[in-house]
PDB file of N, CA and C in Angstrom:
ATOM      1  N   MET A  63       0.889  -1.043   0.221  1.00 39.00           N
ATOM      2  CA  MET A  63       0.207   0.322   0.094  1.00 39.00           C
ATOM      3  C   MET A  63       0.959   1.287   0.123  1.00 39.00           C
ATOM      4  N   GLU A  64       0.604   2.318  -0.629  1.00 37.00           N
ATOM      5  CA  GLU A  64       1.386   3.370  -0.937  1.00 37.00           C
ATOM      6  C   GLU A  64       1.035   4.589   0.177  1.00 37.00           C
ATOM      7  N   SER A  65       2.418   4.848   0.867  1.00 38.00           N
ATOM      8  CA  SER A  65       2.098   6.226   1.823  1.00 38.00           C
ATOM      9  C   SER A  65       1.404   7.145   1.375  1.00 38.00           C
ATOM     10  N   GLN A  66       0.136   7.920   2.142  1.00 41.00           N
ATOM     11  CA  GLN A  66      -0.234   9.238   1.545  1.00 41.00           C
ATOM     12  C   GLN A  66       1.005  10.377   1.719  1.00 41.00           C
ATOM     13  N   HIS A  67       1.811  10.183   2.857  1.00 40.00           N
ATOM     14  CA  HIS A  67       2.892  11.135   2.857  1.00 40.00           C
ATOM     15  C   HIS A  67       3.617  10.670   1.425  1.00 40.00           C
ATOM     16  N   PRO A  68       4.132  12.145   1.188  1.00 41.00           N
ATOM     17  CA  PRO A  68       5.299  11.870   0.056  1.00 41.00           C
ATOM     18  C   PRO A  68       6.942  11.395   0.526  1.00 41.00           C
ATOM     19  N   SER A  69       7.591  11.038   0.076  1.00 39.00           N
ATOM     20  CA  SER A  69       8.836  10.955   0.311  1.00 39.00           C
ATOM     21  C   SER A  69       9.627  11.955   0.452  1.00 39.00           C
ATOM     22  N   SER A  70      10.987  11.526   1.275  1.00 40.00           N
ATOM     23  CA  SER A  70      11.701  12.878   1.516  1.00 40.00           C
ATOM     24  C   SER A  70      12.092  13.552   0.375  1.00 40.00           C
ATOM     25  N   HIS A  71      12.538  12.882  -0.833  1.00 38.00           N
ATOM     26  CA  HIS A  71      12.796  13.497  -1.715  1.00 38.00           C
ATOM     27  C   HIS A  71      11.602  14.741  -2.789  1.00 38.00           C
ATOM     28  N   ASP A  72      10.376  14.680  -2.070  1.00 41.00           N
ATOM     29  CA  ASP A  72       9.213  15.097  -2.642  1.00 41.00           C
ATOM     30  C   ASP A  72       9.161  16.118  -1.405  1.00 41.00           C
ATOM     31  N   ASP A  73      10.441  16.922  -0.994  1.00 43.00           N
ATOM     32  CA  ASP A  73       9.755  18.021  -0.147  1.00 43.00           C
ATOM     33  C   ASP A  73       9.323  19.211  -0.490  1.00 43.00           C
ATOM     34  N   THR A  74       8.486  20.241  -0.003  1.00 46.00           N
ATOM     35  CA  THR A  74       7.683  20.955  -0.571  1.00 46.00           C
ATOM     36  C   THR A  74       9.429  22.280  -1.411  1.00 46.00           C
ATOM     37  N   CYS A  75      10.147  22.082   0.078  1.00 45.00           N
ATOM     38  CA  CYS A  75      10.975  23.257  -0.698  1.00 45.00           C
ATOM     39  C   CYS A  75      12.398  22.645  -1.352  1.00 45.00           C
ATOM     40  N   ASN A  76      12.265  21.529  -1.829  1.00 49.00           N
ATOM     41  CA  ASN A  76      13.556  21.437  -2.767  1.00 49.00           C
ATOM     42  C   ASN A  76      13.465  21.882  -3.971  1.00 49.00           C
ATOM     43  N   PRO A  77      14.306  22.009  -4.701  1.00 43.00           N
ATOM     44  CA  PRO A  77      13.718  22.069  -5.932  1.00 43.00           C
ATOM     45  C   PRO A  77      13.995  20.860  -6.956  1.00 43.00           C
ATOM     46  N   GLY A  78      13.055  20.823  -7.858  1.00 44.00           N
ATOM     47  CA  GLY A  78      12.371  19.920  -8.397  1.00 44.00           C
ATOM     48  C   GLY A  78      11.559  19.019  -8.015  1.00 44.00           C
ATOM     49  N   SER A  79      10.927  19.522  -6.794  1.00 51.00           N
ATOM     50  CA  SER A  79       9.807  19.135  -5.935  1.00 51.00           C
ATOM     51  C   SER A  79       8.589  18.873  -6.771  1.00 51.00           C
ATOM     52  N   CYS A  80       7.131  17.882  -6.995  1.00 52.00           N
ATOM     53  CA  CYS A  80       6.373  18.339  -7.541  1.00 52.00           C
ATOM     54  C   CYS A  80       5.510  18.920  -6.743  1.00 52.00           C
ATOM     55  N   ARG A  81       5.499  19.155  -5.517  1.00 69.00           N
ATOM     56  CA  ARG A  81       4.924  20.375  -4.975  1.00 69.00           C
ATOM     57  C   ARG A  81       5.413  21.663  -4.990  1.00 69.00           C
ATOM     58  N   LYS A  82       4.320  22.535  -4.839  1.00 76.00           N
ATOM     59  CA  LYS A  82       4.895  23.811  -5.083  1.00 76.00           C
ATOM     60  C   LYS A  82       4.383  25.119  -3.919  1.00 76.00           C
ATOM     61  N   SER A  83       4.934  25.883  -3.729  1.00 75.00           N
ATOM     62  CA  SER A  83       4.805  26.976  -2.811  1.00 75.00           C
ATOM     63  C   SER A  83       4.021  28.124  -3.615  1.00 75.00           C
ATOM     64  N   HIS A  84       3.236  28.607  -2.681  1.00 77.00           N
ATOM     65  CA  HIS A  84       2.182  29.807  -3.330  1.00 77.00           C
ATOM     66  C   HIS A  84       2.499  31.027  -2.291  1.00 77.00           C
ATOM     67  N   HIS A  85       3.300  31.729  -2.832  1.00 81.00           N
ATOM     68  CA  HIS A  85       3.685  32.999  -2.170  1.00 81.00           C
ATOM     69  C   HIS A  85       2.949  33.815  -2.909  1.00 81.00           C
ATOM     70  N   PRO A  86       2.311  34.898  -2.100  1.00 89.00           N
ATOM     71  CA  PRO A  86       1.810  36.271  -2.755  1.00 89.00           C
ATOM     72  C   PRO A  86       2.609  36.784  -3.708  1.00 89.00           C
ATOM     73  N   GLU A  87       2.635  37.445  -4.940  1.00 93.00           N
ATOM     74  CA  GLU A  87       3.170  38.261  -5.865  1.00 93.00           C
ATOM     75  C   GLU A  87       4.080  39.214  -4.740  1.00 93.00           C
ATOM     76  N   LYS A  88       3.452  39.932  -4.105  1.00 94.00           N
ATOM     77  CA  LYS A  88       4.134  40.847  -3.329  1.00 94.00           C
ATOM     78  C   LYS A  88       5.378  40.594  -2.562  1.00 94.00           C
ATOM     79  N   VAL A  89       5.340  39.087  -2.203  1.00 93.00           N
ATOM     80  CA  VAL A  89       6.019  38.512  -0.996  1.00 93.00           C
ATOM     81  C   VAL A  89       7.274  38.115  -2.077  1.00 93.00           C
ATOM     82  N   LYS A  90       6.844  37.409  -3.185  1.00 94.00           N
ATOM     83  CA  LYS A  90       7.676  36.926  -3.987  1.00 94.00           C
ATOM     84  C   LYS A  90       8.449  38.000  -4.652  1.00 94.00           C
ATOM     85  N   ASN A  91       7.968  39.100  -4.659  1.00 96.00           N
ATOM     86  CA  ASN A  91       8.834  40.181  -5.298  1.00 96.00           C
ATOM     87  C   ASN A  91       9.847  40.726  -4.174  1.00 96.00           C
ATOM     88  N   ASN A  92       9.190  40.626  -3.316  1.00 97.00           N
ATOM     89  CA  ASN A  92      10.014  41.209  -2.015  1.00 97.00           C
ATOM     90  C   ASN A  92      11.282  40.274  -2.174  1.00 97.00           C
ATOM     91  N   LEU A  93      11.201  39.034  -2.060  1.00 97.00           N
ATOM     92  CA  LEU A  93      11.851  37.891  -1.615  1.00 97.00           C
ATOM     93  C   LEU A  93      13.345  38.148  -3.069  1.00 97.00           C
ATOM     94  N   ILE A  94      12.645  38.131  -3.991  1.00 97.00           N
ATOM     95  CA  ILE A  94      13.630  38.325  -5.291  1.00 97.00           C
ATOM     96  C   ILE A  94      14.536  39.390  -5.196  1.00 97.00           C
ATOM     97  N   SER A  95      13.956  40.431  -5.129  1.00 98.00           N
ATOM     98  CA  SER A  95      14.619  41.695  -4.531  1.00 98.00           C
ATOM     99  C   SER A  95      15.751  41.651  -3.559  1.00 98.00           C
ATOM    100  N   ARG A  96      15.494  41.183  -2.366  1.00 98.00           N
ATOM    101  CA  ARG A  96      16.468  40.807  -1.509  1.00 98.00           C
ATOM    102  C   ARG A  96      17.395  39.901  -1.815  1.00 98.00           C
ATOM    103  N   LEU A  97      17.080  39.151  -2.645  1.00 98.00           N
ATOM    104  CA  LEU A  97      18.326  38.023  -3.255  1.00 98.00           C
ATOM    105  C   LEU A  97      19.043  38.803  -4.384  1.00 98.00           C
ATOM    106  N   ASN A  98      18.299  39.320  -5.167  1.00 98.00           N
ATOM    107  CA  ASN A  98      19.106  40.429  -5.685  1.00 98.00           C
ATOM    108  C   ASN A  98      20.259  41.192  -5.296  1.00 98.00           C
ATOM    109  N   ARG A  99      19.814  41.795  -4.013  1.00 98.00           N
ATOM    110  CA  ARG A  99      20.596  42.670  -3.302  1.00 98.00           C
ATOM    111  C   ARG A  99      21.776  41.972  -2.689  1.00 98.00           C
ATOM    112  N   ILE A 100      21.464  40.389  -2.064  1.00 98.00           N
ATOM    113  CA  ILE A 100      22.727  39.902  -1.770  1.00 98.00           C
ATOM    114  C   ILE A 100      23.723  39.319  -2.825  1.00 98.00           C
ATOM    115  N   GLU A 101      23.092  38.972  -3.640  1.00 98.00           N
ATOM    116  CA  GLU A 101      23.790  38.757  -4.986  1.00 98.00           C
ATOM    117  C   GLU A 101      25.099  39.860  -5.368  1.00 98.00           C
ATOM    118  N   GLY A 102      24.476  40.837  -5.311  1.00 98.00           N
ATOM    119  CA  GLY A 102      25.248  42.230  -5.649  1.00 98.00           C
ATOM    120  C   GLY A 102      26.448  42.204  -4.321  1.00 98.00           C
ATOM    121  N   GLN A 103      25.891  42.085  -3.303  1.00 98.00           N
ATOM    122  CA  GLN A 103      26.630  42.173  -2.230  1.00 98.00           C
ATOM    123  C   GLN A 103      27.946  41.186  -2.548  1.00 98.00           C
ATOM    124  N   ILE A 104      27.585  39.797  -2.608  1.00 98.00           N
ATOM    125  CA  ILE A 104      28.398  38.775  -2.797  1.00 98.00           C
ATOM    126  C   ILE A 104      29.635  38.970  -4.361  1.00 98.00           C
ATOM    127  N   ARG A 105      29.007  39.716  -4.805  1.00 98.00           N
ATOM    128  CA  ARG A 105      29.756  40.261  -6.288  1.00 98.00           C
ATOM    129  C   ARG A 105      30.841  41.231  -5.711  1.00 98.00           C
ATOM    130  N   GLY A 106      30.353  42.111  -4.578  1.00 98.00           N
ATOM    131  CA  GLY A 106      31.110  42.936  -3.790  1.00 98.00           C
ATOM    132  C   GLY A 106      32.409  42.224  -3.076  1.00 98.00           C
ATOM    133  N   VAL A 107      31.823  41.270  -2.243  1.00 98.00           N
ATOM    134  CA  VAL A 107      32.863  40.819  -1.947  1.00 98.00           C
ATOM    135  C   VAL A 107      33.976  40.016  -2.240  1.00 98.00           C
ATOM    136  N   LYS A 108      33.892  39.029  -3.679  1.00 98.00           N
ATOM    137  CA  LYS A 108      34.474  39.057  -4.725  1.00 98.00           C
ATOM    138  C   LYS A 108      35.563  39.854  -5.006  1.00 98.00           C
ATOM    139  N   LYS A 109      35.182  41.081  -5.502  1.00 98.00           N
ATOM    140  CA  LYS A 109      35.842  42.290  -5.681  1.00 98.00           C
ATOM    141  C   LYS A 109      36.879  42.573  -4.715  1.00 98.00           C
ATOM    142  N   MET A 110      36.059  42.616  -3.668  1.00 98.00           N
ATOM    143  CA  MET A 110      37.543  43.559  -2.602  1.00 98.00           C
ATOM    144  C   MET A 110      38.540  42.662  -2.259  1.00 98.00           C
ATOM    145  N   ILE A 111      37.986  40.938  -2.138  1.00 98.00           N
ATOM    146  CA  ILE A 111      39.572  40.023  -2.578  1.00 98.00           C
ATOM    147  C   ILE A 111      40.111  40.345  -3.149  1.00 98.00           C
ATOM    148  N   ASP A 112      39.778  40.394  -4.482  1.00 98.00           N
ATOM    149  CA  ASP A 112      40.450  40.132  -5.414  1.00 98.00           C
ATOM    150  C   ASP A 112      41.560  41.913  -5.705  1.00 98.00           C
ATOM    151  N   ASN A 113      40.354  42.764  -5.017  1.00 98.00           N
ATOM    152  CA  ASN A 113      41.517  44.121  -4.897  1.00 98.00           C
ATOM    153  C   ASN A 113      42.503  43.989  -3.052  1.00 98.00           C
ATOM    154  N   ASP A 114      42.389  43.118  -2.555  1.00 97.00           N
ATOM    155  CA  ASP A 114      43.189  42.667  -1.668  1.00 97.00           C
ATOM    156  C   ASP A 114      42.550  43.945  -0.443  1.00 97.00           C
ATOM    157  N   ILE A 115      41.770  44.247  -0.401  1.00 97.00           N
ATOM    158  CA  ILE A 115      40.601  45.015   1.013  1.00 97.00           C
ATOM    159  C   ILE A 115      41.016  44.509   2.087  1.00 97.00           C
ATOM    160  N   TYR A 116      41.004  44.747   3.074  1.00 98.00           N
ATOM    161  CA  TYR A 116      41.591  44.721   4.469  1.00 98.00           C
ATOM    162  C   TYR A 116      40.677  43.633   5.086  1.00 98.00           C
ATOM    163  N   CYS A 117      40.876  42.621   5.433  1.00 97.00           N
ATOM    164  CA  CYS A 117      40.071  41.810   5.691  1.00 97.00           C
ATOM    165  C   CYS A 117      39.043  41.799   6.659  1.00 97.00           C
ATOM    166  N   ASP A 118      39.199  42.676   7.645  1.00 98.00           N
ATOM    167  CA  ASP A 118      37.975  43.123   8.663  1.00 98.00           C
ATOM    168  C   ASP A 118      36.819  43.655   7.650  1.00 98.00           C
ATOM    169  N   ASP A 119      37.165  44.250   7.157  1.00 98.00           N
ATOM    170  CA  ASP A 119      36.305  45.337   5.779  1.00 98.00           C
ATOM    171  C   ASP A 119      35.163  44.021   5.076  1.00 98.00           C
ATOM    172  N   ILE A 120      35.924  42.950   4.767  1.00 98.00           N
ATOM    173  CA  ILE A 120      35.562  42.221   3.850  1.00 98.00           C
ATOM    174  C   ILE A 120      34.432  40.994   5.183  1.00 98.00           C
ATOM    175  N   LEU A 121      35.212  40.812   6.089  1.00 98.00           N
ATOM    176  CA  LEU A 121      34.278  40.031   7.165  1.00 98.00           C
ATOM    177  C   LEU A 121      32.890  40.711   7.597  1.00 98.00           C
ATOM    178  N   ASN A 122      33.292  41.923   7.447  1.00 98.00           N
ATOM    179  CA  ASN A 122      31.764  42.615   8.193  1.00 98.00           C
ATOM    180  C   ASN A 122      31.088  42.515   6.606  1.00 98.00           C
ATOM    181  N   GLN A 123      31.310  42.849   5.754  1.00 98.00           N
ATOM    182  CA  GLN A 123      30.626  42.512   4.313  1.00 98.00           C
ATOM    183  C   GLN A 123      29.904  40.995   4.581  1.00 98.00           C
ATOM    184  N   ILE A 124      30.332  40.012   4.939  1.00 98.00           N
ATOM    185  CA  ILE A 124      30.054  38.864   5.088  1.00 98.00           C
ATOM    186  C   ILE A 124      29.288  38.719   6.351  1.00 98.00           C
ATOM    187  N   ALA A 125      28.683  39.604   7.281  1.00 98.00           N
ATOM    188  CA  ALA A 125      28.257  39.090   8.218  1.00 98.00           C
ATOM    189  C   ALA A 125      27.255  39.977   7.790  1.00 98.00           C
ATOM    190  N   ALA A 126      27.090  40.990   6.822  1.00 98.00           N
ATOM    191  CA  ALA A 126      26.117  41.724   6.530  1.00 98.00           C
ATOM    192  C   ALA A 126      25.314  40.840   5.374  1.00 98.00           C
ATOM    193  N   ILE A 127      25.816  39.564   4.756  1.00 98.00           N
ATOM    194  CA  ILE A 127      25.055  38.868   3.971  1.00 98.00           C
ATOM    195  C   ILE A 127      24.496  37.690   4.747  1.00 98.00           C
ATOM    196  N   GLN A 128      25.078  37.656   5.467  1.00 97.00           N
ATOM    197  CA  GLN A 128      24.585  36.337   6.098  1.00 97.00           C
ATOM    198  C   GLN A 128      23.152  37.164   6.947  1.00 97.00           C
ATOM    199  N   SER A 129      23.218  38.137   7.579  1.00 97.00           N
ATOM    200  CA  SER A 129      21.976  38.724   7.961  1.00 97.00           C
ATOM    201  C   SER A 129      20.970  38.769   6.957  1.00 97.00           C
ATOM    202  N   ALA A 130      21.280  39.350   5.807  1.00 98.00           N
ATOM    203  CA  ALA A 130      20.760  39.375   4.769  1.00 98.00           C
ATOM    204  C   ALA A 130      19.844  38.061   4.470  1.00 98.00           C
ATOM    205  N   LEU A 131      20.674  37.021   4.246  1.00 97.00           N
ATOM    206  CA  LEU A 131      19.903  36.032   4.187  1.00 97.00           C
ATOM    207  C   LEU A 131      19.418  35.056   5.186  1.00 97.00           C
ATOM    208  N   ASN A 132      19.582  35.336   6.644  1.00 96.00           N
ATOM    209  CA  ASN A 132      18.843  35.104   7.764  1.00 96.00           C
ATOM    210  C   ASN A 132      17.743  35.734   7.711  1.00 96.00           C
ATOM    211  N   SER A 133      17.420  36.704   7.035  1.00 96.00           N
ATOM    212  CA  SER A 133      16.193  37.688   7.227  1.00 96.00           C
ATOM    213  C   SER A 133      15.137  37.037   5.606  1.00 96.00           C
ATOM    214  N   VAL A 134      15.945  36.299   4.479  1.00 97.00           N
ATOM    215  CA  VAL A 134      15.001  35.713   3.591  1.00 97.00           C
ATOM    216  C   VAL A 134      14.435  34.863   3.974  1.00 97.00           C
ATOM    217  N   GLY A 135      15.249  33.904   4.952  1.00 96.00           N
ATOM    218  CA  GLY A 135      14.722  32.719   5.645  1.00 96.00           C
ATOM    219  C   GLY A 135      13.872  32.548   6.095  1.00 96.00           C
ATOM    220  N   LYS A 136      13.978  33.750   7.249  1.00 95.00           N
ATOM    221  CA  LYS A 136      13.148  34.147   8.298  1.00 95.00           C
ATOM    222  C   LYS A 136      11.363  34.094   6.990  1.00 95.00           C
ATOM    223  N   ILE A 137      11.293  34.829   6.299  1.00 96.00           N
ATOM    224  CA  ILE A 137      10.228  35.051   5.598  1.00 96.00           C
ATOM    225  C   ILE A 137       9.898  33.847   5.177  1.00 96.00           C
ATOM    226  N   LEU A 138      10.585  33.510   4.392  1.00 96.00           N
ATOM    227  CA  LEU A 138       9.974  31.814   3.971  1.00 96.00           C
ATOM    228  C   LEU A 138       9.431  30.826   4.938  1.00 96.00           C
ATOM    229  N   LEU A 139      10.459  31.169   5.871  1.00 96.00           N
ATOM    230  CA  LEU A 139       9.810  29.798   7.017  1.00 96.00           C
ATOM    231  C   LEU A 139       8.669  30.252   7.542  1.00 96.00           C
ATOM    232  N   GLU A 140       8.231  31.666   8.039  1.00 95.00           N
ATOM    233  CA  GLU A 140       6.904  32.070   8.216  1.00 95.00           C
ATOM    234  C   GLU A 140       5.949  31.677   7.311  1.00 95.00           C
ATOM    235  N   GLY A 141       6.032  32.262   5.858  1.00 94.00           N
ATOM    236  CA  GLY A 141       4.895  31.789   5.031  1.00 94.00           C
ATOM    237  C   GLY A 141       4.869  30.156   4.957  1.00 94.00           C
ATOM    238  N   HIS A 142       6.080  29.386   5.043  1.00 94.00           N
ATOM    239  CA  HIS A 142       5.914  27.940   5.037  1.00 94.00           C
ATOM    240  C   HIS A 142       4.751  27.455   5.929  1.00 94.00           C
ATOM    241  N   MET A 143       5.103  27.986   7.211  1.00 95.00           N
ATOM    242  CA  MET A 143       4.573  27.633   8.457  1.00 95.00           C
ATOM    243  C   MET A 143       2.703  28.133   8.484  1.00 95.00           C
ATOM    244  N   ARG A 144       2.534  29.178   7.632  1.00 94.00           N
ATOM    245  CA  ARG A 144       1.278  29.270   7.337  1.00 94.00           C
ATOM    246  C   ARG A 144       0.654  29.304   6.704  1.00 94.00           C
ATOM    247  N   SER A 145       1.150  28.731   5.380  1.00 93.00           N
ATOM    248  CA  SER A 145       0.428  27.708   4.608  1.00 93.00           C
ATOM    249  C   SER A 145       0.693  26.514   4.412  1.00 93.00           C
ATOM    250  N   CYS A 146       1.767  25.951   4.063  1.00 93.00           N
ATOM    251  CA  CYS A 146       1.999  24.713   3.829  1.00 93.00           C
ATOM    252  C   CYS A 146       2.170  23.766   5.109  1.00 93.00           C
ATOM    253  N   VAL A 147       2.418  24.085   6.172  1.00 95.00           N
ATOM    254  CA  VAL A 147       2.464  23.342   7.182  1.00 95.00           C
ATOM    255  C   VAL A 147       1.444  23.094   7.664  1.00 95.00           C
ATOM    256  N   VAL A 148       0.286  24.364   7.679  1.00 95.00           N
ATOM    257  CA  VAL A 148      -1.092  24.667   8.489  1.00 95.00           C
ATOM    258  C   VAL A 148      -1.757  23.768   7.230  1.00 95.00           C
ATOM    259  N   GLU A 149      -1.709  23.697   6.043  1.00 94.00           N
ATOM    260  CA  GLU A 149      -2.453  23.129   5.063  1.00 94.00           C
ATOM    261  C   GLU A 149      -2.157  21.220   5.451  1.00 94.00           C
ATOM    262  N   ARG A 150      -1.242  21.214   5.487  1.00 95.00           N
ATOM    263  CA  ARG A 150      -0.894  19.394   5.544  1.00 95.00           C
ATOM    264  C   ARG A 150      -1.401  19.103   7.038  1.00 95.00           C
ATOM    265  N   LEU A 151      -1.479  20.033   7.943  1.00 96.00           N
ATOM    266  CA  LEU A 151      -1.455  19.350   9.090  1.00 96.00           C
ATOM    267  C   LEU A 151      -3.489  19.229   9.040  1.00 96.00           C
ATOM    268  N   GLN A 152      -3.948  20.418   8.256  1.00 96.00           N
ATOM    269  CA  GLN A 152      -5.418  19.920   8.055  1.00 96.00           C
ATOM    270  C   GLN A 152      -5.826  18.655   7.491  1.00 96.00           C
ATOM    271  N   GLU A 153      -5.019  18.347   7.064  1.00 96.00           N
ATOM    272  CA  GLU A 153      -4.810  17.126   6.072  1.00 96.00           C
ATOM    273  C   GLU A 153      -4.708  15.816   6.665  1.00 96.00           C
ATOM    274  N   GLY A 154      -4.350  16.265   7.958  1.00 97.00           N
ATOM    275  CA  GLY A 154      -3.552  14.889   8.806  1.00 97.00           C
ATOM    276  C   GLY A 154      -2.428  14.534   8.739  1.00 97.00           C
ATOM    277  N   ASP A 155      -1.588  15.248   7.885  1.00 96.00           N
ATOM    278  CA  ASP A 155      -0.401  14.888   7.538  1.00 96.00           C
ATOM    279  C   ASP A 155       0.388  15.564   8.795  1.00 96.00           C
ATOM    280  N   LEU A 156       0.831  14.615  10.031  1.00 96.00           N
ATOM    281  CA  LEU A 156       1.727  14.991  11.173  1.00 96.00           C
ATOM    282  C   LEU A 156       2.652  14.549  10.753  1.00 96.00           C
ATOM    283  N   GLU A 157       3.493  14.238   9.531  1.00 96.00           N
ATOM    284  CA  GLU A 157       4.871  14.218   9.355  1.00 96.00           C
ATOM    285  C   GLU A 157       5.675  15.489   9.082  1.00 96.00           C
ATOM    286  N   VAL A 158       4.508  16.439   8.756  1.00 96.00           N
ATOM    287  CA  VAL A 158       4.935  17.720   8.442  1.00 96.00           C
ATOM    288  C   VAL A 158       5.886  18.629   9.519  1.00 96.00           C
ATOM    289  N   ILE A 159       5.228  17.938  11.012  1.00 96.00           N
ATOM    290  CA  ILE A 159       6.247  18.518  11.995  1.00 96.00           C
ATOM    291  C   ILE A 159       7.507  17.977  11.904  1.00 96.00           C
ATOM    292  N   ASP A 160       7.869  16.812  11.675  1.00 97.00           N
ATOM    293  CA  ASP A 160       9.338  16.563  11.572  1.00 97.00           C
ATOM    294  C   ASP A 160      10.245  17.060  10.763  1.00 97.00           C
ATOM    295  N   GLU A 161       9.403  17.557   9.324  1.00 96.00           N
ATOM    296  CA  GLU A 161       9.928  18.403   8.309  1.00 96.00           C
ATOM    297  C   GLU A 161      10.726  19.467   8.708  1.00 96.00           C
ATOM    298  N   LEU A 162       9.598  20.083   9.377  1.00 96.00           N
ATOM    299  CA  LEU A 162       9.702  21.330   9.864  1.00 96.00           C
ATOM    300  C   LEU A 162      11.061  21.282  10.751  1.00 96.00           C
ATOM    301  N   MET A 163      10.919  20.523  11.626  1.00 97.00           N
ATOM    302  CA  MET A 163      11.933  20.750  12.853  1.00 97.00           C
ATOM    303  C   MET A 163      13.266  20.503  12.318  1.00 97.00           C
ATOM    304  N   ILE A 164      13.615  19.505  11.171  1.00 96.00           N
ATOM    305  CA  ILE A 164      14.821  19.533  10.646  1.00 96.00           C
ATOM    306  C   ILE A 164      15.113  20.746   9.597  1.00 96.00           C
ATOM    307  N   THR A 165      14.032  21.419   9.197  1.00 95.00           N
ATOM    308  CA  THR A 165      14.686  22.520   8.320  1.00 95.00           C
ATOM    309  C   THR A 165      14.878  23.494   9.187  1.00 95.00           C
ATOM    310  N   ILE A 166      14.135  24.178  10.667  1.00 95.00           N
ATOM    311  CA  ILE A 166      14.850  24.570  11.062  1.00 95.00           C
ATOM    312  C   ILE A 166      16.070  24.263  11.899  1.00 95.00           C
ATOM    313  N   LYS A 167      16.224  23.059  12.428  1.00 95.00           N
ATOM    314  CA  LYS A 167      17.621  22.836  12.625  1.00 95.00           C
ATOM    315  C   LYS A 167      18.498  23.258  11.912  1.00 95.00           C
ATOM    316  N   LYS A 168      18.589  23.140  10.424  1.00 94.00           N
ATOM    317  CA  LYS A 168      19.293  23.357   9.383  1.00 94.00           C
ATOM    318  C   LYS A 168      19.504  24.868   9.385  1.00 94.00           C
ATOM    319  N   LEU A 169      18.632  25.312   9.065  1.00 92.00           N
ATOM    320  CA  LEU A 169      18.420  27.480   9.470  1.00 92.00           C
ATOM    321  C   LEU A 169      19.127  27.528  10.810  1.00 92.00           C
ATOM    322  N   MET A 170      19.663  26.940  11.902  1.00 90.00           N
ATOM    323  CA  MET A 170      19.649  27.584  12.890  1.00 90.00           C
ATOM    324  C   MET A 170      21.163  27.251  13.335  1.00 90.00           C
ATOM    325  N   LYS A 171      21.831  26.625  12.257  1.00 85.00           N
ATOM    326  CA  LYS A 171      23.216  26.082  12.056  1.00 85.00           C
ATOM    327  C   LYS A 171      24.012  27.150  12.096  1.00 85.00           C
TER     328      LYS A 171
END
């Protein structure tokens, strides 16, 4: 008998999964904008290294990038919990809690 819960390779937030997230357009645009800024910051760090900029300045920029990525993660986690997790719980899928705990542990590393 097939399980109603998808296997671990069918995780909601993994690329290539058959599940889709459903972010409101405003949230999606906000996330894309934040990621574009982070991408620019990373390119800036690469230039700083290439130009032999003082290490402390580079490390401060890396800290800013990590903080920005954490903010993106928090937005995604909140949306995931308010939509995907709630929906799966309403469907009786309690395994979503284990999945969520694994994800939270990864984010807190």
